[in-house]
Amino acid sequence: MSKKYVYLFNEGNAAMKNLLGGKGANLAEMTGLGLPVPQGFTVSTEACTRYYEDGKTIAGEIVEQVFEALAKIEKISGKKFGDPANPLLVSVRSGARASMPGMMDTILNLGLSDLAVEGLAKLTGNERFAYDSYRRFIQMFSDVVMDISKAKFEDILDDIKEKNGAKSDADLTAENLKTVVKLFKELYAKEHGSDFPQDPKTQLLESVQAVFRSWDNPRAIVYRRMNDIPGDWGTAVNVQLMVFGNMGSDSGTGVAFTRNPATGEKKLYGEFLMDAQGEDVVAGIRTPRPISELKETMPKIYEQFAGTAKKLEDHYRDMQDMEFTIEKGVLYMLQTRNGKRTAAAALKIAVDLVNEGKLSKEEALLKIDPKALDSLLHPTFDPKALKNANPVARGLAASPGAACGKIYFTAEAAVEAAEAGDEVILVRLETSPEDIEGMYAANGILTSRGGMTSHAAVVARGMGTCCVAGCGEITISEKAKTMAAGGKIYNEGDYISLDGSTGQVYGELIQTLPAELTGDFGIIMGWTDEVRTLKVRTNADTPKDAAQAIDFGAEGIGLCRTEHMFFEEDRIPAMREMIVSKNQSQRVRALAKLLPIQKKDFKGIYEAMGELPVTIRLLDPPLHEFLPHNEEDIKKLAKEMIIPVEELQATITSLHEFNPMLGHRGCRLAVTYPEIAEMQTRAIIEAATEVSKEKGLNIRPEIMIPLVGEVKELKYVKDVVVKTAEQVISETGVKVDYLVGTMIEVPRATLTADEIAKEAEFFSFGTNDLTQMTFGFSRDDAGKFLDDYYSKKIYESDPFARIDQTGVGKLMKMAVELGRKTRPDIKLGICGEHGGEASSVKFCHDLGLNYVSCSPFRVPIARLAAAQAAIQEK
Ligand code: PEP
Ligand code: MG
């Protein structure tokens, strides 16, 4: 028997999500629960992967199974595909394992043809409705399946409206719509080179394949990368009996959440439109009404829907996002899924569900996306600045947070401006999936059309980006690149500010302040600490960053990059002097200037961290980063050093390296110039003795030697460090417990970790360099070509953001095993950027590291990811 690729809704359940996709599995589950679901079938994700394996063709056995299922649906419905007397109409929708909102499109009214439309008209006694359905179908099929631009159809529609004095689509008569259909079909034939398909089976197969293809469109690839969705999952296709919300005043359609997706408030939340199809709500063409009003419009239906919503939430034990249609006074459920929500709502819902006894703390923690916490930590407006500002317009508060930036009217312009370093607000009539990259690049999104469930609103909430949607008070001309609001015209590049929590739009730049966290945040973070075993430290180079990280729950500093301390105005001259020193005595003199500065910095950091461990890394970067490059700076430095400009210029030239990242940096500097390591060690230990004495604290610095690849180079530098440290301790008479360890960031270090562990008291994986050196491409240049790797499906994600577990991860695993073999109690951590990325944190937990270290704002993310890893391990 051949493999089963097609499942009727009554053959599946929620547990079959991998096979049926989220939407298909939930339709099956709802069917099983006895809810009113229009019946249909799901073509599995395996059929999609098979389609790709077969070189983008649909296998005969899949086609056969589709038609078999179709025959069963015909039987259930009593209608027949293509039957002019009683035509069966279906919707075709994509549905991947993880929801990818707006990434793949829907086709409605499939099955209509020149003959079937007549049948539908007769059957419903509503010719206008039949032709309206047909023109919608032609437009969607052409756009989604044949890639013919929607705008061309809109132009025809606008033209007919104008000619007939119709203000909106609703004013068009049946005759008008017949003309529209005729013109649409002509356009189709012209663009596609053949007539609009009249055979519904052809329509269906073409549509199924289009959904399969849409899995791999550029937007979907970008979305997957942003959301860590593997490319080989594929999407399922759901074929479902049509029900119509546009059959008159006793019909309607809507979307609703069981709790408010922006705040988490426990109250049915959503919107609906009477006499409309689902796309009208999402597209924001007409402004929908709040779901609470359905109680007055159709009290019985409201009761039934509210009851169903509660049943679904209790069943799934999570907030649900549902789509429904009312056809001639009968309610149908078209979809349910765990609703997307803002981070604030996610925390509130998690806490509430635990308090309501619906979830355990651990289950609740698993439901929160660590990445989403990011948005909680985002800024709000400075109230003082806000006081003096006047809003120029108000729209829907679609996604909370505050943002300011320069306005751009296309996604491309927004991306370009953001890449050039501008703060950007994307301003659009309405957004569509094509805008996704621009939306990611923007600080905020403003649209003039669309409701709370419009594309802009849904996607912005998912991304945690501030969004004001449906702001009808502004007039946007995307062509002229202008926006009119409050009697003023704003041009591309002008500043505006958005408040996504109130919907206010300001025609000026308003300064923002860092985020304040709610009580739920503290509760959730407390829970993470109860279960996680992995410690979370921070990468911080200043007392301010250290203090911020402590606020977020950091348990130490895992990386203090000392070179960052030397870039400031008052320090760089001494640093430069040290670098261009021709001999040791010149260098020692320059280092003597740096010592007190460095010591002061360390004292500040120790004081901020109390007795928490602090890892300080010795000087690491290529020295040329510090060299003066312009004439003025060179002259100034020569004067300070009392040497001729030419001599200094010659030294600078001699320090040139062809490949500085692989050049004279890291521990190699201390091998050549041990006095640098001496000065830094002295600063580290003297600062520790002073803070220990002054504050009565037990300061335990961890001195970290970077870029080690050979145990002997580590030993050489370590000896310098230990000798200096011991000297300071004996000079001051204050005992300091310090450790000396190394970064593991050169592949050779991972291969010889057993040797290296003889000298190192701790390892900290520097996965930025380790990734760079393992892949053999530069961390500064990879951005230029990685996009080609994503689009050609060679890589799915940026290896500098997520640990490449297969390659780099294998080296890490080896280093952990070898290191522990030599020194069973060796302390192990990670301080590369990956330390704050959820999947990498899980990987580090699974490797058995003691801690991850990440930037202060990612500490909460790492805490939650570490907790989830611990729970999943159980
Ligand atoms: C690393 O390489 O991972 C690291 C933390 O060091 P840096 O980024 O400073 O090279
Ligand atoms: Mg490094």
PDB file of N, CA and C and ligand atoms in Angstrom, residues 559 561 617 620 661 665 706-707 743 745 766-770 772-773 779 831, ligand 2:
ATOM      1  N   LEU A 559      32.519  38.143  30.783  1.00  0.00           N
ATOM      2  CA  LEU A 559      33.514  38.731  29.879  1.00  0.00           C
ATOM      3  C   LEU A 559      33.539  40.239  30.049  1.00  0.00           C
ATOM      4  N   ARG A 561      35.667  43.015  28.352  1.00  0.00           N
ATOM      5  CA  ARG A 561      36.648  43.223  27.268  1.00  0.00           C
ATOM      6  C   ARG A 561      37.443  44.481  27.605  1.00  0.00           C
ATOM      7  N   ARG A 617      39.211  39.884  30.787  1.00  0.00           N
ATOM      8  CA  ARG A 617      40.060  39.351  29.727  1.00  0.00           C
ATOM      9  C   ARG A 617      41.212  40.305  29.430  1.00  0.00           C
ATOM     10  N   ASP A 620      42.993  42.005  23.798  1.00  0.00           N
ATOM     11  CA  ASP A 620      42.782  41.005  22.748  1.00  0.00           C
ATOM     12  C   ASP A 620      42.867  41.501  21.313  1.00  0.00           C
ATOM     13  N   MET A 661      42.766  40.038  11.911  1.00  0.00           N
ATOM     14  CA  MET A 661      42.002  39.123  12.759  1.00  0.00           C
ATOM     15  C   MET A 661      42.811  37.863  13.084  1.00  0.00           C
ATOM     16  N   ARG A 665      47.360  39.582  17.763  1.00  0.00           N
ATOM     17  CA  ARG A 665      46.282  39.897  18.696  1.00  0.00           C
ATOM     18  C   ARG A 665      46.206  38.805  19.752  1.00  0.00           C
ATOM     19  N   PRO A 706      43.149  35.449  26.239  1.00  0.00           N
ATOM     20  CA  PRO A 706      42.408  35.189  24.993  1.00  0.00           C
ATOM     21  C   PRO A 706      43.229  34.516  23.898  1.00  0.00           C
ATOM     22  N   LEU A 707      42.518  33.901  22.977  1.00  0.00           N
ATOM     23  CA  LEU A 707      43.041  33.406  21.703  1.00  0.00           C
ATOM     24  C   LEU A 707      44.189  32.400  21.828  1.00  0.00           C
ATOM     25  N   MET A 743      40.284  31.639  27.137  1.00  0.00           N
ATOM     26  CA  MET A 743      39.173  31.510  26.202  1.00  0.00           C
ATOM     27  C   MET A 743      39.469  30.331  25.297  1.00  0.00           C
ATOM     28  N   GLU A 745      38.718  29.631  21.738  1.00  0.00           N
ATOM     29  CA  GLU A 745      38.160  30.279  20.547  1.00  0.00           C
ATOM     30  C   GLU A 745      38.989  30.016  19.297  1.00  0.00           C
ATOM     31  N   GLY A 766      34.804  31.262  23.341  1.00  0.00           N
ATOM     32  CA  GLY A 766      34.610  32.486  22.565  1.00  0.00           C
ATOM     33  C   GLY A 766      34.065  32.065  21.214  1.00  0.00           C
ATOM     34  N   THR A 767      32.760  31.901  21.167  1.00  0.00           N
ATOM     35  CA  THR A 767      32.185  31.292  19.962  1.00  0.00           C
ATOM     36  C   THR A 767      32.135  32.251  18.773  1.00  0.00           C
ATOM     37  N   ASN A 768      32.413  33.536  19.015  1.00  0.00           N
ATOM     38  CA  ASN A 768      32.497  34.436  17.850  1.00  0.00           C
ATOM     39  C   ASN A 768      33.728  34.067  17.030  1.00  0.00           C
ATOM     40  N   ASP A 769      34.865  34.040  17.700  1.00  0.00           N
ATOM     41  CA  ASP A 769      36.088  33.671  16.981  1.00  0.00           C
ATOM     42  C   ASP A 769      36.087  32.197  16.593  1.00  0.00           C
ATOM     43  N   LEU A 770      35.562  31.365  17.481  1.00  0.00           N
ATOM     44  CA  LEU A 770      35.570  29.934  17.169  1.00  0.00           C
ATOM     45  C   LEU A 770      34.735  29.655  15.907  1.00  0.00           C
ATOM     46  N   GLN A 772      34.156  31.912  13.503  1.00  0.00           N
ATOM     47  CA  GLN A 772      34.920  32.528  12.415  1.00  0.00           C
ATOM     48  C   GLN A 772      36.033  31.601  11.934  1.00  0.00           C
ATOM     49  N   MET A 773      36.747  31.030  12.891  1.00  0.00           N
ATOM     50  CA  MET A 773      37.911  30.226  12.496  1.00  0.00           C
ATOM     51  C   MET A 773      37.515  28.812  12.060  1.00  0.00           C
ATOM     52  N   ARG A 779      34.033  37.210  10.503  1.00  0.00           N
ATOM     53  CA  ARG A 779      32.792  37.642  11.152  1.00  0.00           C
ATOM     54  C   ARG A 779      32.379  39.027  10.696  1.00  0.00           C
ATOM     55  N   CYS A 831      31.154  32.948  26.289  1.00  0.00           N
ATOM     56  CA  CYS A 831      30.968  34.399  26.311  1.00  0.00           C
ATOM     57  C   CYS A 831      30.816  34.989  24.918  1.00  0.00           C
TER      58      CYS A 831
HETATM   59 MG    MG B   2      37.303  36.440  20.473  1.00  0.00          MG
END
